[in-house]
Coordinates of C-alpha atoms in Angstrom, one line a residue:
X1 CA -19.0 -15.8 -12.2
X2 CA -21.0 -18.3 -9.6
X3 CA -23.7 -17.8 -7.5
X4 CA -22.9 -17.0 -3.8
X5 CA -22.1 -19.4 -1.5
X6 CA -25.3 -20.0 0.7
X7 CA -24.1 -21.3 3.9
X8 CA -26.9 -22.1 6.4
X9 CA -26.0 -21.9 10.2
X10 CA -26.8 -22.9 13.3
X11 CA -26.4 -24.1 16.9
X12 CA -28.4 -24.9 20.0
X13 CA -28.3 -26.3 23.7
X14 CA -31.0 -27.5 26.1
X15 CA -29.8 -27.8 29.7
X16 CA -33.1 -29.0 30.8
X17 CA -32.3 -32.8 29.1
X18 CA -28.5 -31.8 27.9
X19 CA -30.1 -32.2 24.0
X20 CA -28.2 -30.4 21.3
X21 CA -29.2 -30.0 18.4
X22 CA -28.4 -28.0 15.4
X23 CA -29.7 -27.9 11.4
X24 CA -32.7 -30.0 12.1
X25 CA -30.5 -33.0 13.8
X26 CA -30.9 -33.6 17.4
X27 CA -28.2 -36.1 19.8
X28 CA -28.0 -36.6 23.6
X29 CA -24.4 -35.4 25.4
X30 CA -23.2 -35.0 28.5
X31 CA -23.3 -31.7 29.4
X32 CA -19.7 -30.5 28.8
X33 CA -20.7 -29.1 25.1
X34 CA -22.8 -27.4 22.9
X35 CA -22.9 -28.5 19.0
X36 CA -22.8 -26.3 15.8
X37 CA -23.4 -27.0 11.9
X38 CA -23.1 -25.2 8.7
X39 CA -24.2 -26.4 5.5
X40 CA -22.8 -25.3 1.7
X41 CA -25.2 -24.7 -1.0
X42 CA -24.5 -23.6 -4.6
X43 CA -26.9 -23.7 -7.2
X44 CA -30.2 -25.1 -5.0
X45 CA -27.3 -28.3 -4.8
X46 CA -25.9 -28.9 -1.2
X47 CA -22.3 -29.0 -1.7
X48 CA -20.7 -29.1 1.9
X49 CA -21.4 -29.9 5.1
X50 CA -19.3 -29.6 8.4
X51 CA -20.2 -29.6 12.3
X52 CA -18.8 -29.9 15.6
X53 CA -18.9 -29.4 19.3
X54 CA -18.0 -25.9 21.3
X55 CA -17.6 -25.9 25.0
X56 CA -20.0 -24.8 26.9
X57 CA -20.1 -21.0 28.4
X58 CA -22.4 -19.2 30.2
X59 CA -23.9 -18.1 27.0
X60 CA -25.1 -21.6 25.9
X61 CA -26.5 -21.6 23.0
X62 CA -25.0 -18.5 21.6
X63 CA -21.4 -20.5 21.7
X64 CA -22.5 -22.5 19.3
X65 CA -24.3 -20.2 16.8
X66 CA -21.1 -18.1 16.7
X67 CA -18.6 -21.3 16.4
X68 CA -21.0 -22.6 13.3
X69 CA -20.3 -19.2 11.7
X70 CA -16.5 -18.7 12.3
X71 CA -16.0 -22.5 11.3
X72 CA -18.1 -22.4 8.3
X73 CA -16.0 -19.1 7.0
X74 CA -12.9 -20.9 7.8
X75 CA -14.0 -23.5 5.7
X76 CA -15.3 -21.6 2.9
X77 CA -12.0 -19.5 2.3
X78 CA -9.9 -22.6 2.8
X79 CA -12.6 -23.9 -0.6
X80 CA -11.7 -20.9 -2.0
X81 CA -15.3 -19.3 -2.1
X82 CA -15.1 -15.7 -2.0
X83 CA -18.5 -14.6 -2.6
X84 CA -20.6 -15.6 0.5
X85 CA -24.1 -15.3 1.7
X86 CA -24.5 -16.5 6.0
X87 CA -27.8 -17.9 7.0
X88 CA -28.4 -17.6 10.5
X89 CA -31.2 -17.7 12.8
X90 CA -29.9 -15.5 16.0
X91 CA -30.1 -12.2 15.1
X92 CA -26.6 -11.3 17.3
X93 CA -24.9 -12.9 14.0
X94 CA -25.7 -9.8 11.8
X95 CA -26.3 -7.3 14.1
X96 CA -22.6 -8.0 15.4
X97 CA -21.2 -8.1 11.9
X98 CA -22.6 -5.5 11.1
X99 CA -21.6 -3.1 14.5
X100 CA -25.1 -2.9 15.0
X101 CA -24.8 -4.2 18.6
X102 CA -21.9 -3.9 21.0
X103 CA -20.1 -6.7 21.5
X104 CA -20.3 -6.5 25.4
X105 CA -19.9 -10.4 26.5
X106 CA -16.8 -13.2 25.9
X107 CA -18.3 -14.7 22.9
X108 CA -19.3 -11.4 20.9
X109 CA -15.7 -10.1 21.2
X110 CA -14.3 -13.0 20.6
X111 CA -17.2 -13.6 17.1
X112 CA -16.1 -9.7 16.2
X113 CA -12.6 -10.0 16.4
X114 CA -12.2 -13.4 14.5
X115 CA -15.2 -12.0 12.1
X116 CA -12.0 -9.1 11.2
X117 CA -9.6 -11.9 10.3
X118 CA -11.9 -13.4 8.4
X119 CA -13.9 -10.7 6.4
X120 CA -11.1 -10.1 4.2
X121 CA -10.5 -13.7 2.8
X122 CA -14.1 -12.4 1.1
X123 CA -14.6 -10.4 -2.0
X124 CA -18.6 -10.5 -1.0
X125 CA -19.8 -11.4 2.6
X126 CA -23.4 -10.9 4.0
X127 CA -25.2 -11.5 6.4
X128 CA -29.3 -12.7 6.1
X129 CA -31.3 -13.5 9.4
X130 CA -34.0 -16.2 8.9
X131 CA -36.9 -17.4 11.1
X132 CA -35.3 -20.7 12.6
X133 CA -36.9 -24.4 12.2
X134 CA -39.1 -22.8 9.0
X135 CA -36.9 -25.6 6.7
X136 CA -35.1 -22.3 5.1
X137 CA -33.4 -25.1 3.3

């Protein structure tokens, strides 16, 4: 049987000079969208990588922390992974997984409800908060 799947997450915006940046990499947009990434990582080897750009919503940064984690599951069950460990640096990631917090805004429900769809392309799925910008990989 393999290891998990390590998949590390993450997304940011900075209104203040419309900078995104997201897994260490940092580019100058307009200000129309906030950027995600996920990497793969089997084995201490990275073996996938994907990223991409949200719109922007009143809760900034957070679009783009939720899109890297629905996108990287996507991913992961299209690779056939099924055992999979998320990496994620906002805590709403777990907590909402998890129905520790109440999805009470747009982007929760809409995280929670694709998160159901999702969850069941998985034999193993959890959920592991790290400090952010600590080079967790």
């Amino acid at each position: 049987m393999f290891e998990p799947v390590k998949i590390f997450t993450d997304g940011s915006f900075d209104d203040r000079i419309r900078k995104h940046s997201a897994l260490g990499q940092s580019w100058l947009t307009s200000n129309t969208q906030c950027n995600w990434a996920a990497i793969f990582v089997r084995d201490g080897k990275l073996i996938d990588s994907l990223y991409g750009s949200s719109a922007i919503s009143p809760s900034r940064n957070i679009e783009g922390e939720v899109d890297a984690v629905l996108n990287a599951l996507r991913h992961a069950a299209e690779r056939g992974f099924t055992n999979v460990e998320v990496y994620h640096d906002y805590n709403g990631i777990g907590h909402w997984a998890c129905g520790e917090w109440d999805a009470d805004k747009e982007v929760s429900q809409r995280y929670v409800r694709e998160l159901e769809k999702l969850r069941k392309k998985f034999a193993s799925l959890e959920f592991i908060n790290v400090r952010g910008h600590q080079g967790n990989y």
